[in-house]
């Protein structure tokens, strides 16, 4: 991965948070963490993050509320839901609200790195499409 990528890990379980932080630091990303939704939103207000790895069940604001707020205020930020309580309903809702991906715990270090990397690739493509559309080109050459 790239050291310019800024990732926020949001999970109320300290062991999970530290595991994700270690995996992503080893992949040479700039990574920070928050233990709940309110702390996550405060962190995002202070600095932009490319990717947020977000737990669903947390005290205070739950992951869906945080996802809604992120996509409303910072739509260019990609969000990956990682939950210990997966269901078809929450997966559909998360994707409908703009989550890039939805993973069930437990996830290993490679899964965390791959999820962040894939979300970053999606962000780069979205930014490329946006620039292409602003320049009046549809990307097709004749």
mmCIF file of C-alpha atoms in Angstrom:
data_model
loop_
_atom_site.group_PDB
_atom_site.id
_atom_site.type_symbol
_atom_site.label_atom_id
_atom_site.label_comp_id
_atom_site.label_asym_id
_atom_site.label_seq_id
_atom_site.Cartn_x
_atom_site.Cartn_y
_atom_site.Cartn_z
ATOM 1 C CA UNK A 1 0.000 0.000 0.000
ATOM 2 C CA UNK A 2 0.919 3.648 -0.094
ATOM 3 C CA UNK A 3 2.044 5.804 2.844
ATOM 4 C CA UNK A 4 -0.216 8.612 1.571
ATOM 5 C CA UNK A 5 -3.335 6.548 2.295
ATOM 6 C CA UNK A 6 -5.083 7.716 5.466
ATOM 7 C CA UNK A 7 -7.231 5.104 7.194
ATOM 8 C CA UNK A 8 -9.449 5.384 10.268
ATOM 9 C CA UNK A 9 -10.248 2.224 12.223
ATOM 10 C CA UNK A 10 -13.439 2.472 14.300
ATOM 11 C CA UNK A 11 -14.182 -0.356 16.727
ATOM 12 C CA UNK A 12 -15.076 -0.443 20.417
ATOM 13 C CA UNK A 13 -13.049 -3.639 20.950
ATOM 14 C CA UNK A 14 -9.491 -2.616 21.784
ATOM 15 C CA UNK A 15 -7.990 -5.954 20.706
ATOM 16 C CA UNK A 16 -9.638 -5.657 17.279
ATOM 17 C CA UNK A 17 -8.576 -2.009 16.920
ATOM 18 C CA UNK A 18 -4.962 -2.775 17.782
ATOM 19 C CA UNK A 19 -4.904 -5.780 15.450
ATOM 20 C CA UNK A 20 -6.162 -3.694 12.508
ATOM 21 C CA UNK A 21 -3.771 -0.852 13.378
ATOM 22 C CA UNK A 22 -0.810 -3.236 13.427
ATOM 23 C CA UNK A 23 -1.802 -4.876 10.123
ATOM 24 C CA UNK A 24 -2.246 -1.548 8.351
ATOM 25 C CA UNK A 25 0.899 0.002 9.861
ATOM 26 C CA UNK A 26 2.837 -2.994 8.537
ATOM 27 C CA UNK A 27 1.315 -2.192 5.121
ATOM 28 C CA UNK A 28 2.748 1.330 5.556
ATOM 29 C CA UNK A 29 -0.494 3.276 5.722
ATOM 30 C CA UNK A 30 -1.167 6.296 7.893
ATOM 31 C CA UNK A 31 -3.672 4.831 10.324
ATOM 32 C CA UNK A 32 -5.558 6.194 13.307
ATOM 33 C CA UNK A 33 -8.288 4.737 15.454
ATOM 34 C CA UNK A 34 -11.457 5.673 17.280
ATOM 35 C CA UNK A 35 -13.305 3.560 19.821
ATOM 36 C CA UNK A 36 -16.832 4.839 19.089
ATOM 37 C CA UNK A 37 -18.906 6.685 16.509
ATOM 38 C CA UNK A 38 -18.710 10.124 18.115
ATOM 39 C CA UNK A 39 -14.933 9.910 18.353
ATOM 40 C CA UNK A 40 -14.784 8.777 14.707
ATOM 41 C CA UNK A 41 -16.814 11.748 13.470
ATOM 42 C CA UNK A 42 -14.637 14.134 15.523
ATOM 43 C CA UNK A 43 -11.504 12.634 13.947
ATOM 44 C CA UNK A 44 -12.916 12.969 10.415
ATOM 45 C CA UNK A 45 -13.848 16.617 11.046
ATOM 46 C CA UNK A 46 -10.231 17.313 11.997
ATOM 47 C CA UNK A 47 -8.643 15.575 9.007
ATOM 48 C CA UNK A 48 -9.717 13.783 5.869
ATOM 49 C CA UNK A 49 -9.465 9.994 5.709
ATOM 50 C CA UNK A 50 -9.452 7.991 2.501
ATOM 51 C CA UNK A 51 -10.900 4.840 4.032
ATOM 52 C CA UNK A 52 -12.817 4.094 7.228
ATOM 53 C CA UNK A 53 -12.993 0.549 8.598
ATOM 54 C CA UNK A 54 -16.168 0.693 10.679
ATOM 55 C CA UNK A 55 -17.721 -1.655 13.236
ATOM 56 C CA UNK A 56 -21.534 -1.759 13.384
ATOM 57 C CA UNK A 57 -22.263 -2.395 17.062
ATOM 58 C CA UNK A 58 -20.702 0.249 19.290
ATOM 59 C CA UNK A 59 -21.830 2.300 22.288
ATOM 60 C CA UNK A 60 -23.451 5.625 21.419
ATOM 61 C CA UNK A 61 -23.729 6.119 17.678
ATOM 62 C CA UNK A 62 -23.852 2.775 15.932
ATOM 63 C CA UNK A 63 -22.009 2.038 12.690
ATOM 64 C CA UNK A 64 -25.016 2.705 10.442
ATOM 65 C CA UNK A 65 -25.463 6.193 11.919
ATOM 66 C CA UNK A 66 -21.755 6.878 11.471
ATOM 67 C CA UNK A 67 -21.880 5.557 7.888
ATOM 68 C CA UNK A 68 -24.808 7.902 7.085
ATOM 69 C CA UNK A 69 -22.955 10.891 8.546
ATOM 70 C CA UNK A 70 -19.733 10.092 6.688
ATOM 71 C CA UNK A 71 -21.453 9.656 3.331
ATOM 72 C CA UNK A 72 -23.519 12.811 3.893
ATOM 73 C CA UNK A 73 -20.608 15.073 4.876
ATOM 74 C CA UNK A 74 -17.576 13.352 3.313
ATOM 75 C CA UNK A 75 -18.912 11.322 0.355
ATOM 76 C CA UNK A 76 -15.428 10.803 -1.125
ATOM 77 C CA UNK A 77 -14.441 8.711 1.930
ATOM 78 C CA UNK A 78 -14.821 4.983 1.311
ATOM 79 C CA UNK A 79 -16.284 2.967 4.180
ATOM 80 C CA UNK A 80 -15.852 -0.755 4.825
ATOM 81 C CA UNK A 81 -18.172 -2.255 7.427
ATOM 82 C CA UNK A 82 -16.572 -5.021 9.499
ATOM 83 C CA UNK A 83 -19.022 -6.615 11.934
ATOM 84 C CA UNK A 84 -19.227 -9.511 14.328
ATOM 85 C CA UNK A 85 -22.996 -9.611 13.818
ATOM 86 C CA UNK A 86 -23.487 -9.970 10.058
ATOM 87 C CA UNK A 87 -26.935 -10.231 8.481
ATOM 88 C CA UNK A 88 -28.389 -9.887 5.018
ATOM 89 C CA UNK A 89 -30.487 -6.935 6.224
ATOM 90 C CA UNK A 90 -27.575 -4.923 7.594
ATOM 91 C CA UNK A 91 -25.435 -5.759 4.562
ATOM 92 C CA UNK A 92 -28.138 -4.457 2.208
ATOM 93 C CA UNK A 93 -28.658 -1.346 4.340
ATOM 94 C CA UNK A 94 -24.917 -0.626 4.527
ATOM 95 C CA UNK A 95 -24.491 -0.891 0.755
ATOM 96 C CA UNK A 96 -27.620 1.220 0.186
ATOM 97 C CA UNK A 97 -26.122 3.898 2.446
ATOM 98 C CA UNK A 98 -22.879 3.898 0.471
ATOM 99 C CA UNK A 99 -20.552 1.378 2.129
ATOM 100 C CA UNK A 100 -17.954 0.052 -0.280
ATOM 101 C CA UNK A 101 -17.825 -3.383 1.344
ATOM 102 C CA UNK A 102 -19.244 -5.432 4.210
ATOM 103 C CA UNK A 103 -17.146 -8.071 5.972
ATOM 104 C CA UNK A 104 -17.960 -10.507 8.769
ATOM 105 C CA UNK A 105 -15.567 -10.881 11.696
ATOM 106 C CA UNK A 106 -13.230 -12.490 12.328
ATOM 107 C CA UNK A 107 -11.035 -11.040 9.605
ATOM 108 C CA UNK A 108 -7.323 -11.714 9.343
ATOM 109 C CA UNK A 109 -4.537 -9.212 8.686
ATOM 110 C CA UNK A 110 -4.579 -9.897 4.929
ATOM 111 C CA UNK A 111 -8.365 -9.361 4.829
ATOM 112 C CA UNK A 112 -7.982 -5.974 6.531
ATOM 113 C CA UNK A 113 -5.206 -4.901 4.162
ATOM 114 C CA UNK A 114 -7.089 -6.148 1.094
ATOM 115 C CA UNK A 115 -10.335 -4.436 2.148
ATOM 116 C CA UNK A 116 -8.549 -1.112 2.660
ATOM 117 C CA UNK A 117 -6.605 -1.493 -0.582
ATOM 118 C CA UNK A 118 -9.736 -2.371 -2.598
ATOM 119 C CA UNK A 119 -11.631 0.582 -1.103
ATOM 120 C CA UNK A 120 -8.734 2.886 -2.004
ATOM 121 C CA UNK A 121 -8.744 1.558 -5.578
ATOM 122 C CA UNK A 122 -12.494 2.290 -5.741
ATOM 123 C CA UNK A 123 -11.881 5.836 -4.478
ATOM 124 C CA UNK A 124 -9.193 6.450 -7.108
ATOM 125 C CA UNK A 125 -11.497 5.238 -9.889
ATOM 126 C CA UNK A 126 -14.367 7.378 -8.593
ATOM 127 C CA UNK A 127 -12.128 10.466 -8.501
ATOM 128 C CA UNK A 128 -10.854 9.669 -12.006
ATOM 129 C CA UNK A 129 -14.432 9.359 -13.339
ATOM 130 C CA UNK A 130 -15.386 12.605 -11.628
ATOM 131 C CA UNK A 131 -12.456 14.480 -13.202
ATOM 132 C CA UNK A 132 -13.168 12.940 -16.595
ATOM 133 C CA UNK A 133 -16.815 14.008 -16.393
ATOM 134 C CA UNK A 134 -15.853 17.536 -15.304
ATOM 135 C CA UNK A 135 -13.567 17.839 -18.315
ATOM 136 C CA UNK A 136 -16.438 16.929 -20.622
ATOM 137 C CA UNK A 137 -14.881 13.687 -21.791
ATOM 138 C CA UNK A 138 -16.537 10.342 -21.514
ATOM 139 C CA UNK A 139 -13.180 8.594 -21.606
ATOM 140 C CA UNK A 140 -13.792 7.146 -25.081
ATOM 141 C CA UNK A 141 -11.332 8.019 -27.830
ATOM 142 C CA UNK A 142 -12.135 7.712 -31.510
#
